[in-house]
Amino acid sequence: MTRLQPPLRVGLAGVGVVGQGLVKFLAASPDFAPAGRTVVITGVSGRRRDLKRDVDLGPYTWFDDAVALAKSPDIDVLVEVIGGAEGVAREAVEAAIQASKPVVTANKALLAVHGHRLAEMAEAQGVPLLFEAAVMGGTPAVKMLREGLVGDDVTQVAGILNGTCNFILSEMERSGKSFADVLADAQARGFAEADPTTDIGGFDAGHKIALLGAIAFGASPNFAGVEIEGIEKVELIDIRLAHDLGYRIKLIAEARREAGGATVRVSPALVPLDHPLAQAGGALNALFIEGARIGRIFLQGAGAGAGPTAAAVAADLADLLTGARRPVFQQSAARLRPLSAERTANRSTAAFLRMMVKDRPGVIAAVTDALARAEVSIDSFLQRSAQNSGLVPIVLTTHVASENAIAHAVEQIAALDAVAETPRLIRIAKI
Ligand SMILES: NC(=O)c1ccc[n+]([C@@H]2O[C@H](COP(=O)([O-])OP(=O)(O)OC[C@H]3O[C@@H](n4cnc5c(N)ncnc54)[C@H](OP(=O)(O)O)[C@@H]3O)[C@@H](O)[C@H]2O)c1
């Protein structure tokens, strides 16, 4: 006679977008029982008990204190969907691990900053710490890298990991509106947060690439070492000129193995129009992976939202139920080294350089001379007619050259009397 197993009891810390998504998922999927054992939420924690929500939290025990929820004997697993690298989210996760309870979290900030320490704690307690929902929402990038590609040597992961930025850049191109106008629209329609800094400043994508780089390369995440530039300075003119040259500007988060270390960074970059990353528009997320054996992989899908993110949390719950076990970041915590994000000395790139110059003879010669002296060669060149300001936009792309040399040439060009403002430098993605 088979004995019925008791349901897995979830303590849900955070009942916002993702938390409510999980409540809805479990209500709509009573047969979700990957190993013959169902899942029930027993306790929930939030900040505002009286807030009216889309789901009825009445059936669950309410905890004002998420740490008390984490320690409660009535839960078997903590699902942490509060957010933030510090504070109650971190305390609740640590408390659950110390109490030998598995943790499922969507909190990229927490893991990007404290992932190594938490992996050590989880390993010492022998409990899983799972985070599929933390990167690309419902699109299974974490499992693919941590499990599916563990037999390969991944050399590069590069992607569009922030839907808000992708929406804003796509919308600027579509509507011809400025960054500020599109951001204001996006905020009014709820596509961007009231304080958009984490998204548009590139920090959210930085958290995610710190995690993907860690699992791709078997390292520990090192958010402090991620070089981050957001999309605030992307102008419509750059989007248009890049398009004329056969590129689209995307916020690209990448982790790449290089001789002597790794580069982990987030910045606007030009992507050829026919590359799949260029075609992921709107709020989509997309990821390009290169492995020494498998070659190139491309993954695209929803990066946020209650439904997709809850599905990713459910996928982690399925791993708990089936007993699937993997080290948190691909190898045991004792062997993890921080993903070396030190700038490798001779990093190289091709670049897009846009400048506004005064309409007078000899300017272009002076610009090309500055580039030649820095040993940066020009690949293509475009000049547009003078704008109302009387300034003439010129744009060029370079062949691959040392990043230091390009930066030096930009300094020289900026100092030219005929150049009205510091040239806009955007790298061309190596994908
Ligand atoms: N939204 C997405 O699509 C998405 C996708 C992937 C990953 N994530 C990640 O998932 C996590 C949650 O995101 P979200 O969008 O669901 O956030 P959210 O809607 O702002 O919800 C956060 C929840 O945390 C609760 N909370 C805040 N401070 C608390 C405290 N001191 N004690 C207990 N509860 C507290 C809030 O309570 P009240 O409701 O009472 O204020 C709220 O229910 C974040 O780490 C986020 O990065 C989100």
GROMACS .gro file of C-alpha atoms and ligand atoms in nm:
model
  479
    1MET     CA    1   0.000   0.000   0.000
    2THR     CA    2   0.145   0.341  -0.097
    3ARG     CA    3   0.134   0.599   0.176
    4LEU     CA    4   0.010   0.943   0.071
    5GLN     CA    5   0.280   1.199   0.133
    6PRO     CA    6   0.180   1.517   0.314
    7PRO     CA    7   0.188   1.830   0.100
    8LEU     CA    8   0.501   2.043   0.089
    9ARG     CA    9   0.423   2.342   0.311
   10VAL     CA   10   0.538   2.675   0.173
   11GLY     CA   11   0.602   2.988   0.377
   12LEU     CA   12   0.557   3.278   0.137
   13ALA     CA   13   0.759   3.585   0.235
   14GLY     CA   14   0.632   3.868   0.014
   15VAL     CA   15   0.283   3.892  -0.130
   16GLY     CA   16   0.341   4.146  -0.407
   17VAL     CA   17   0.352   4.077  -0.780
   18VAL     CA   18   0.544   3.748  -0.760
   19GLY     CA   19   0.398   3.630  -0.429
   20GLN     CA   20   0.042   3.675  -0.550
   21GLY     CA   21   0.143   3.508  -0.876
   22LEU     CA   22   0.239   3.198  -0.677
   23VAL     CA   23  -0.086   3.204  -0.480
   24LYS     CA   24  -0.279   3.215  -0.810
   25PHE     CA   25  -0.063   2.945  -0.967
   26LEU     CA   26  -0.122   2.700  -0.682
   27ALA     CA   27  -0.495   2.777  -0.676
   28ALA     CA   28  -0.517   2.716  -1.050
   29SER     CA   29  -0.299   2.404  -1.046
   30PRO     CA   30  -0.425   2.172  -0.770
   31ASP     CA   31  -0.262   1.881  -0.954
   32PHE     CA   32   0.084   2.034  -0.940
   33ALA     CA   33   0.263   1.744  -0.771
   34PRO     CA   34   0.581   1.667  -0.966
   35ALA     CA   35   0.676   1.374  -0.743
   36GLY     CA   36   0.328   1.281  -0.630
   37ARG     CA   37   0.334   1.536  -0.348
   38THR     CA   38   0.126   1.851  -0.368
   39VAL     CA   39   0.224   2.200  -0.254
   40VAL     CA   40   0.031   2.421  -0.014
   41ILE     CA   41   0.098   2.765   0.121
   42THR     CA   42   0.061   2.765   0.499
   43GLY     CA   43   0.198   3.103   0.609
   44VAL     CA   44   0.248   3.441   0.440
   45SER     CA   45   0.430   3.757   0.534
   46GLY     CA   46   0.398   4.110   0.405
   47ARG     CA   47   0.435   4.463   0.529
   48ARG     CA   48   0.073   4.576   0.515
   49ARG     CA   49  -0.169   4.321   0.645
   50ASP     CA   50  -0.477   4.529   0.562
   51LEU     CA   51  -0.383   4.608   0.203
   52LYS     CA   52  -0.647   4.497  -0.044
   53ARG     CA   53  -0.492   4.243  -0.279
   54ASP     CA   54  -0.593   4.049  -0.591
   55VAL     CA   55  -0.586   3.723  -0.398
   56ASP     CA   56  -0.747   3.620  -0.070
   57LEU     CA   57  -0.479   3.566   0.191
   58GLY     CA   58  -0.742   3.475   0.452
   59PRO     CA   59  -0.669   3.101   0.448
   60TYR     CA   60  -0.304   3.148   0.543
   61THR     CA   61  -0.144   3.235   0.875
   62TRP     CA   62  -0.023   3.593   0.857
   63PHE     CA   63   0.323   3.686   0.987
   64ASP     CA   64   0.422   4.048   1.035
   65ASP     CA   65   0.777   3.924   1.069
   66ALA     CA   66   0.916   3.729   0.775
   67VAL     CA   67   1.193   3.590   0.996
   68ALA     CA   68   0.934   3.435   1.227
   69LEU     CA   69   0.770   3.284   0.918
   70ALA     CA   70   1.106   3.141   0.808
   71LYS     CA   71   1.150   2.975   1.148
   72SER     CA   72   0.791   2.855   1.181
   73PRO     CA   73   0.758   2.479   1.238
   74ASP     CA   74   0.457   2.490   1.007
   75ILE     CA   75   0.657   2.546   0.692
   76ASP     CA   76   0.891   2.310   0.506
   77VAL     CA   77   1.030   2.562   0.258
   78LEU     CA   78   1.065   2.940   0.243
   79VAL     CA   79   0.977   3.119  -0.080
   80GLU     CA   80   1.133   3.464  -0.050
   81VAL     CA   81   0.983   3.721  -0.286
   82ILE     CA   82   1.031   4.040  -0.087
   83GLY     CA   83   1.340   4.169  -0.266
   84GLY     CA   84   1.647   4.371  -0.176
   85ALA     CA   85   2.003   4.274  -0.094
   86GLU     CA   86   1.973   4.363   0.274
   87GLY     CA   87   1.716   4.382   0.549
   88VAL     CA   88   1.432   4.144   0.609
   89ALA     CA   89   1.474   3.945   0.286
   90ARG     CA   90   1.831   3.854   0.377
   91GLU     CA   91   1.742   3.787   0.741
   92ALA     CA   92   1.453   3.560   0.648
   93VAL     CA   93   1.660   3.362   0.396
   94GLU     CA   94   1.940   3.318   0.648
   95ALA     CA   95   1.696   3.216   0.920
   96ALA     CA   96   1.537   2.953   0.695
   97ILE     CA   97   1.874   2.807   0.597
   98GLN     CA   98   1.987   2.800   0.960
   99ALA     CA   99   1.666   2.615   1.041
  100SER     CA  100   1.761   2.363   0.766
  101LYS     CA  101   1.478   2.468   0.539
  102PRO     CA  102   1.522   2.491   0.163
  103VAL     CA  103   1.484   2.837   0.012
  104VAL     CA  104   1.342   2.938  -0.324
  105THR     CA  105   1.395   3.303  -0.407
  106ALA     CA  106   1.341   3.545  -0.695
  107ASN     CA  107   1.575   3.795  -0.531
  108LYS     CA  108   1.864   3.866  -0.768
  109ALA     CA  109   1.997   4.157  -0.562
  110LEU     CA  110   2.039   3.938  -0.254
  111LEU     CA  111   2.218   3.660  -0.439
  112ALA     CA  112   2.433   3.888  -0.656
  113VAL     CA  113   2.569   4.051  -0.341
  114HIS     CA  114   2.561   3.773  -0.079
  115GLY     CA  115   2.536   3.463  -0.298
  116HIS     CA  116   2.866   3.309  -0.199
  117ARG     CA  117   2.802   3.336   0.175
  118LEU     CA  118   2.447   3.206   0.136
  119ALA     CA  119   2.571   2.915  -0.078
  120GLU     CA  120   2.820   2.827   0.197
  121MET     CA  121   2.546   2.839   0.458
  122ALA     CA  122   2.307   2.631   0.248
  123GLU     CA  123   2.574   2.374   0.179
  124ALA     CA  124   2.673   2.354   0.545
  125GLN     CA  125   2.308   2.293   0.636
  126GLY     CA  126   2.256   2.058   0.342
  127VAL     CA  127   1.960   2.250   0.202
  128PRO     CA  128   1.889   2.367  -0.153
  129LEU     CA  129   1.893   2.738  -0.236
  130LEU     CA  130   1.719   2.784  -0.571
  131PHE     CA  131   1.667   3.098  -0.778
  132GLU     CA  132   1.530   3.025  -1.126
  133ALA     CA  133   1.292   3.323  -1.103
  134ALA     CA  134   1.572   3.567  -1.026
  135VAL     CA  135   1.692   3.592  -1.388
  136MET     CA  136   1.471   3.624  -1.696
  137GLY     CA  137   1.153   3.554  -1.498
  138GLY     CA  138   0.987   3.250  -1.647
  139THR     CA  139   1.250   3.186  -1.913
  140PRO     CA  140   1.469   2.907  -1.774
  141ALA     CA  141   1.815   3.059  -1.812
  142VAL     CA  142   1.942   2.950  -1.470
  143LYS     CA  143   1.864   2.582  -1.511
  144MET     CA  144   1.994   2.582  -1.865
  145LEU     CA  145   2.331   2.720  -1.762
  146ARG     CA  146   2.364   2.542  -1.430
  147GLU     CA  147   2.241   2.204  -1.542
  148GLY     CA  148   2.208   2.174  -1.917
  149LEU     CA  149   2.545   2.328  -1.996
  150VAL     CA  150   2.748   2.193  -1.706
  151GLY     CA  151   2.931   1.962  -1.949
  152ASP     CA  152   3.048   2.246  -2.169
  153ASP     CA  153   3.292   2.531  -2.126
  154VAL     CA  154   3.079   2.839  -2.160
  155THR     CA  155   3.285   3.125  -2.298
  156GLN     CA  156   3.025   3.398  -2.309
  157VAL     CA  157   2.675   3.487  -2.196
  158ALA     CA  158   2.532   3.809  -2.329
  159GLY     CA  159   2.177   3.923  -2.315
  160ILE     CA  160   1.894   4.163  -2.269
  161LEU     CA  161   1.806   4.107  -1.905
  162ASN     CA  162   1.597   4.410  -1.817
  163GLY     CA  163   1.256   4.436  -1.978
  164THR     CA  164   1.201   4.799  -1.877
  165CYS     CA  165   1.516   4.915  -2.056
  166ASN     CA  166   1.435   4.704  -2.358
  167PHE     CA  167   1.085   4.850  -2.369
  168ILE     CA  168   1.217   5.206  -2.346
  169LEU     CA  169   1.479   5.161  -2.619
  170SER     CA  170   1.231   4.981  -2.847
  171GLU     CA  171   0.969   5.249  -2.789
  172MET     CA  172   1.214   5.534  -2.858
  173GLU     CA  173   1.292   5.375  -3.194
  174ARG     CA  174   0.927   5.306  -3.274
  175SER     CA  175   0.780   5.639  -3.168
  176GLY     CA  176   1.068   5.877  -3.232
  177LYS     CA  177   1.025   6.016  -2.880
  178SER     CA  178   1.307   6.111  -2.644
  179PHE     CA  179   1.429   5.895  -2.358
  180ALA     CA  180   1.265   6.125  -2.101
  181ASP     CA  181   0.926   6.120  -2.278
  182VAL     CA  182   0.922   5.743  -2.322
  183LEU     CA  183   1.025   5.690  -1.960
  184ALA     CA  184   0.742   5.917  -1.842
  185ASP     CA  185   0.493   5.722  -2.061
  186ALA     CA  186   0.624   5.392  -1.929
  187GLN     CA  187   0.585   5.512  -1.570
  188ALA     CA  188   0.232   5.635  -1.636
  189ARG     CA  189   0.140   5.294  -1.783
  190GLY     CA  190   0.304   5.099  -1.500
  191PHE     CA  191   0.583   4.954  -1.717
  192ALA     CA  192   0.849   5.140  -1.520
  193GLU     CA  193   0.882   5.196  -1.146
  194ALA     CA  194   0.821   5.540  -0.994
  195ASP     CA  195   1.190   5.531  -0.902
  196PRO     CA  196   1.336   5.376  -1.216
  197THR     CA  197   1.703   5.395  -1.113
  198THR     CA  198   1.752   5.023  -1.054
  199ASP     CA  199   1.628   4.945  -1.404
  200ILE     CA  200   1.750   5.231  -1.621
  201GLY     CA  201   2.078   5.265  -1.435
  202GLY     CA  202   2.162   4.906  -1.535
  203PHE     CA  203   2.179   4.776  -1.175
  204ASP     CA  204   1.905   4.516  -1.213
  205ALA     CA  205   2.073   4.377  -1.525
  206GLY     CA  206   2.401   4.392  -1.328
  207HIS     CA  207   2.256   4.170  -1.054
  208LYS     CA  208   2.137   3.923  -1.314
  209ILE     CA  209   2.459   3.904  -1.513
  210ALA     CA  210   2.655   3.861  -1.189
  211LEU     CA  211   2.442   3.549  -1.131
  212LEU     CA  212   2.453   3.417  -1.488
  213GLY     CA  213   2.828   3.472  -1.507
  214ALA     CA  214   2.871   3.285  -1.181
  215ILE     CA  215   2.679   2.979  -1.291
  216ALA     CA  216   2.819   2.988  -1.644
  217PHE     CA  217   3.178   2.994  -1.520
  218GLY     CA  218   3.143   2.804  -1.188
  219ALA     CA  219   3.238   3.113  -0.987
  220SER     CA  220   3.071   3.309  -0.711
  221PRO     CA  221   2.873   3.619  -0.804
  222ASN     CA  222   3.057   3.946  -0.763
  223PHE     CA  223   2.815   4.232  -0.812
  224ALA     CA  224   3.067   4.488  -0.688
  225GLY     CA  225   3.292   4.393  -0.978
  226VAL     CA  226   3.033   4.438  -1.253
  227GLU     CA  227   3.099   4.744  -1.470
  228ILE     CA  228   2.766   4.916  -1.512
  229GLU     CA  229   2.640   5.187  -1.743
  230GLY     CA  230   2.266   5.244  -1.786
  231ILE     CA  231   2.058   5.376  -2.075
  232GLU     CA  232   2.004   5.730  -1.947
  233LYS     CA  233   2.242   5.882  -2.197
  234VAL     CA  234   2.107   5.705  -2.504
  235GLU     CA  235   1.969   5.968  -2.739
  236LEU     CA  236   1.725   5.928  -3.023
  237ILE     CA  237   1.987   6.049  -3.267
  238ASP     CA  238   2.214   5.759  -3.165
  239ILE     CA  239   1.933   5.508  -3.215
  240ARG     CA  240   1.865   5.651  -3.562
  241LEU     CA  241   2.227   5.675  -3.673
  242ALA     CA  242   2.302   5.327  -3.542
  243HIS     CA  243   2.008   5.201  -3.746
  244ASP     CA  244   2.138   5.373  -4.057
  245LEU     CA  245   2.464   5.186  -4.005
  246GLY     CA  246   2.285   4.850  -3.967
  247TYR     CA  247   2.265   4.824  -3.587
  248ARG     CA  248   2.019   4.853  -3.299
  249ILE     CA  249   2.112   4.984  -2.955
  250LYS     CA  250   2.032   4.744  -2.672
  251LEU     CA  251   2.125   4.735  -2.306
  252ILE     CA  252   2.356   4.435  -2.314
  253ALA     CA  253   2.463   4.250  -2.001
  254GLU     CA  254   2.754   4.021  -2.068
  255ALA     CA  255   2.998   3.794  -1.896
  256ARG     CA  256   3.285   3.687  -2.113
  257ARG     CA  257   3.594   3.484  -2.044
  258GLU     CA  258   3.905   3.669  -2.154
  259ALA     CA  259   4.274   3.591  -2.134
  260GLY     CA  260   4.365   3.673  -1.775
  261GLY     CA  261   4.013   3.693  -1.630
  262ALA     CA  262   3.660   3.777  -1.723
  263THR     CA  263   3.469   4.082  -1.825
  264VAL     CA  264   3.133   4.125  -1.660
  265ARG     CA  265   2.950   4.434  -1.761
  266VAL     CA  266   2.626   4.605  -1.850
  267SER     CA  267   2.615   4.885  -2.102
  268PRO     CA  268   2.432   5.006  -2.408
  269ALA     CA  269   2.583   4.835  -2.711
  270LEU     CA  270   2.520   4.813  -3.082
  271VAL     CA  271   2.389   4.481  -3.208
  272PRO     CA  272   2.367   4.403  -3.583
  273LEU     CA  273   2.006   4.432  -3.697
  274ASP     CA  274   1.997   4.071  -3.816
  275HIS     CA  275   2.121   3.929  -3.481
  276PRO     CA  276   1.848   3.762  -3.272
  277LEU     CA  277   1.932   3.990  -2.977
  278ALA     CA  278   1.845   4.291  -3.195
  279GLN     CA  279   1.510   4.138  -3.276
  280ALA     CA  280   1.399   4.089  -2.915
  281GLY     CA  281   1.181   4.398  -2.885
  282GLY     CA  282   0.943   4.543  -2.629
  283ALA     CA  283   0.980   4.408  -2.277
  284LEU     CA  284   1.122   4.074  -2.391
  285ASN     CA  285   1.438   3.930  -2.241
  286ALA     CA  286   1.687   3.737  -2.452
  287LEU     CA  287   2.010   3.553  -2.392
  288PHE     CA  288   2.289   3.449  -2.621
  289ILE     CA  289   2.527   3.181  -2.493
  290GLU     CA  290   2.844   3.052  -2.649
  291GLY     CA  291   2.993   2.722  -2.541
  292ALA     CA  292   3.321   2.572  -2.659
  293ARG     CA  293   3.149   2.246  -2.757
  294ILE     CA  294   2.784   2.327  -2.811
  295GLY     CA  295   2.843   2.647  -3.007
  296ARG     CA  296   2.576   2.915  -2.997
  297ILE     CA  297   2.246   2.905  -2.814
  298PHE     CA  298   1.975   3.167  -2.814
  299LEU     CA  299   1.693   3.192  -2.562
  300GLN     CA  300   1.415   3.447  -2.558
  301GLY     CA  301   1.109   3.499  -2.344
  302ALA     CA  302   0.924   3.683  -2.072
  303GLY     CA  303   1.157   3.830  -1.813
  304ALA     CA  304   0.901   3.945  -1.561
  305GLY     CA  305   0.537   3.939  -1.460
  306ALA     CA  306   0.338   3.744  -1.205
  307GLY     CA  307   0.258   3.443  -1.426
  308PRO     CA  308   0.602   3.375  -1.577
  309THR     CA  309   0.782   3.439  -1.250
  310ALA     CA  310   0.547   3.215  -1.052
  311ALA     CA  311   0.609   2.940  -1.309
  312ALA     CA  312   0.983   2.973  -1.243
  313VAL     CA  313   0.925   2.950  -0.866
  314ALA     CA  314   0.713   2.641  -0.930
  315ALA     CA  315   0.997   2.488  -1.132
  316ASP     CA  316   1.223   2.527  -0.828
  317LEU     CA  317   0.957   2.375  -0.602
  318ALA     CA  318   0.948   2.083  -0.847
  319ASP     CA  319   1.321   2.034  -0.793
  320LEU     CA  320   1.267   2.023  -0.419
  321LEU     CA  321   0.991   1.768  -0.460
  322THR     CA  322   1.183   1.543  -0.696
  323GLY     CA  323   1.501   1.570  -0.492
  324ALA     CA  324   1.706   1.713  -0.781
  325ARG     CA  325   2.019   1.856  -0.621
  326ARG     CA  326   2.281   2.085  -0.769
  327PRO     CA  327   2.534   2.313  -0.608
  328VAL     CA  328   2.396   2.666  -0.585
  329PHE     CA  329   2.645   2.810  -0.835
  330GLN     CA  330   2.742   2.500  -1.036
  331GLN     CA  331   3.016   2.379  -0.803
  332SER     CA  332   3.057   2.344  -0.429
  333ALA     CA  333   3.081   2.668  -0.235
  334ALA     CA  334   3.429   2.582  -0.105
  335ARG     CA  335   3.561   2.581  -0.463
  336LEU     CA  336   3.397   2.903  -0.572
  337ARG     CA  337   3.614   3.203  -0.646
  338PRO     CA  338   3.466   3.544  -0.715
  339LEU     CA  339   3.407   3.597  -1.082
  340SER     CA  340   3.713   3.802  -1.162
  341ALA     CA  341   3.577   4.118  -1.307
  342GLU     CA  342   3.906   4.299  -1.308
  343ARG     CA  343   3.955   4.497  -1.621
  344THR     CA  344   4.184   4.291  -1.835
  345ALA     CA  345   4.464   4.513  -1.957
  346ASN     CA  346   4.424   4.476  -2.330
  347ARG     CA  347   4.052   4.459  -2.377
  348SER     CA  348   3.941   4.539  -2.728
  349THR     CA  349   3.618   4.638  -2.899
  350ALA     CA  350   3.475   4.792  -3.210
  351ALA     CA  351   3.293   5.114  -3.135
  352PHE     CA  352   3.034   5.364  -3.252
  353LEU     CA  353   3.136   5.724  -3.210
  354ARG     CA  354   2.891   6.008  -3.261
  355MET     CA  355   2.986   6.371  -3.240
  356MET     CA  356   2.831   6.708  -3.303
  357VAL     CA  357   3.074   6.932  -3.488
  358LYS     CA  358   3.082   7.289  -3.608
  359ASP     CA  359   3.028   7.320  -3.981
  360ARG     CA  360   3.375   7.425  -4.090
  361PRO     CA  361   3.651   7.284  -4.311
  362GLY     CA  362   3.912   7.049  -4.166
  363VAL     CA  363   3.699   6.905  -3.884
  364ILE     CA  364   3.674   6.559  -4.028
  365ALA     CA  365   4.045   6.550  -4.102
  366ALA     CA  366   4.117   6.645  -3.741
  367VAL     CA  367   3.886   6.369  -3.611
  368THR     CA  368   4.035   6.100  -3.835
  369ASP     CA  369   4.383   6.221  -3.747
  370ALA     CA  370   4.313   6.180  -3.373
  371LEU     CA  371   4.191   5.827  -3.436
  372ALA     CA  372   4.490   5.742  -3.657
  373ARG     CA  373   4.733   5.869  -3.393
  374ALA     CA  374   4.567   5.638  -3.140
  375GLU     CA  375   4.594   5.353  -3.392
  376VAL     CA  376   4.218   5.318  -3.423
  377SER     CA  377   4.103   5.254  -3.777
  378ILE     CA  378   3.767   5.360  -3.915
  379ASP     CA  379   3.524   5.102  -4.052
  380SER     CA  380   3.238   5.326  -4.169
  381PHE     CA  381   3.153   5.691  -4.164
  382LEU     CA  382   2.832   5.896  -4.197
  383GLN     CA  383   2.769   6.267  -4.199
  384ARG     CA  384   2.420   6.413  -4.166
  385SER     CA  385   2.303   6.761  -4.259
  386ALA     CA  386   2.335   7.044  -4.008
  387GLN     CA  387   2.071   7.059  -3.736
  388ASN     CA  388   1.884   7.370  -3.618
  389SER     CA  389   2.167   7.430  -3.373
  390GLY     CA  390   2.402   7.470  -3.671
  391LEU     CA  391   2.593   7.163  -3.554
  392VAL     CA  392   2.656   6.872  -3.787
  393PRO     CA  393   2.618   6.516  -3.657
  394ILE     CA  394   2.891   6.284  -3.771
  395VAL     CA  395   2.913   5.922  -3.677
  396LEU     CA  396   3.170   5.656  -3.740
  397THR     CA  397   3.232   5.300  -3.645
  398THR     CA  398   3.580   5.171  -3.575
  399HIS     CA  399   3.739   4.837  -3.641
  400VAL     CA  400   3.825   4.636  -3.330
  401ALA     CA  401   4.087   4.827  -3.135
  402SER     CA  402   4.214   4.850  -2.780
  403GLU     CA  403   3.950   5.005  -2.552
  404ASN     CA  404   4.219   5.222  -2.396
  405ALA     CA  405   4.322   5.350  -2.739
  406ILE     CA  406   3.962   5.432  -2.831
  407ALA     CA  407   3.911   5.615  -2.500
  408HIS     CA  408   4.230   5.811  -2.561
  409ALA     CA  409   4.116   5.908  -2.913
  410VAL     CA  410   3.780   6.023  -2.775
  411GLU     CA  411   3.959   6.250  -2.527
  412GLN     CA  412   4.163   6.401  -2.810
  413ILE     CA  413   3.854   6.451  -3.024
  414ALA     CA  414   3.660   6.607  -2.736
  415ALA     CA  415   3.937   6.863  -2.695
  416LEU     CA  416   3.912   6.980  -3.059
  417ASP     CA  417   3.773   7.329  -3.088
  418ALA     CA  418   3.532   7.229  -3.364
  419VAL     CA  419   3.376   6.948  -3.160
  420ALA     CA  420   3.082   7.085  -2.965
  421GLU     CA  421   3.032   6.821  -2.697
  422THR     CA  422   3.203   6.507  -2.570
  423PRO     CA  423   3.158   6.243  -2.841
  424ARG     CA  424   2.914   5.966  -2.760
  425LEU     CA  425   3.098   5.634  -2.749
  426ILE     CA  426   2.896   5.311  -2.761
  427ARG     CA  427   3.067   4.978  -2.806
  428ILE     CA  428   2.961   4.729  -3.071
  429ALA     CA  429   2.868   4.402  -2.899
  430LYS     CA  430   3.104   4.108  -2.958
  431ILE     CA  431   2.837   3.847  -3.023
  432LIG     N1  432   0.791   4.152  -1.051
  432LIG     C1  433   0.852   4.067  -1.133
  432LIG     O1  434   0.808   4.044  -1.244
  432LIG     C2  435   0.978   3.997  -1.088
  432LIG     C3  436   1.042   3.909  -1.178
  432LIG     C4  437   1.154   3.838  -1.136
  432LIG     C5  438   1.202   3.859  -1.008
  432LIG     N2  439   1.140   3.947  -0.924
  432LIG     C6  440   1.194   3.962  -0.789
  432LIG     O2  441   1.099   3.910  -0.697
  432LIG     C7  442   1.106   3.983  -0.576
  432LIG     C8  443   0.969   4.042  -0.546
  432LIG     O3  444   0.930   4.127  -0.651
  432LIG     P1  445   0.781   4.183  -0.665
  432LIG     O4  446   0.775   4.248  -0.798
  432LIG     O5  447   0.685   4.078  -0.631
  432LIG     O6  448   0.785   4.297  -0.553
  432LIG     P2  449   0.661   4.372  -0.488
  432LIG     O7  450   0.541   4.361  -0.573
  432LIG     O8  451   0.709   4.506  -0.448
  432LIG     O9  452   0.633   4.286  -0.356
  432LIG     C9  453   0.719   4.286  -0.246
  432LIG    C10  454   0.648   4.222  -0.129
  432LIG    O10  455   0.737   4.222  -0.018
  432LIG    C11  456   0.665   4.265   0.095
  432LIG     N3  457   0.752   4.328   0.193
  432LIG    C12  458   0.823   4.443   0.180
  432LIG     N4  459   0.889   4.468   0.295
  432LIG    C13  460   0.857   4.368   0.379
  432LIG    C14  461   0.891   4.338   0.512
  432LIG     N5  462   0.972   4.417   0.582
  432LIG     N6  463   0.840   4.225   0.570
  432LIG    C15  464   0.758   4.143   0.500
  432LIG     N7  465   0.722   4.168   0.372
  432LIG    C16  466   0.771   4.278   0.314
  432LIG    C17  467   0.562   4.364   0.044
  432LIG    O11  468   0.457   4.372   0.139
  432LIG     P3  469   0.326   4.464   0.113
  432LIG    O12  470   0.260   4.408  -0.007
  432LIG    O13  471   0.246   4.444   0.235
  432LIG    O14  472   0.380   4.603   0.093
  432LIG    C18  473   0.522   4.297  -0.087
  432LIG    O15  474   0.418   4.204  -0.064
  432LIG    C19  475   1.216   4.088  -0.595
  432LIG    O16  476   1.337   4.034  -0.550
  432LIG    C20  477   1.220   4.104  -0.746
  432LIG    O17  478   1.346   4.148  -0.791
  432LIG    C21  479   1.028   4.017  -0.961
   0.00000   0.00000   0.00000
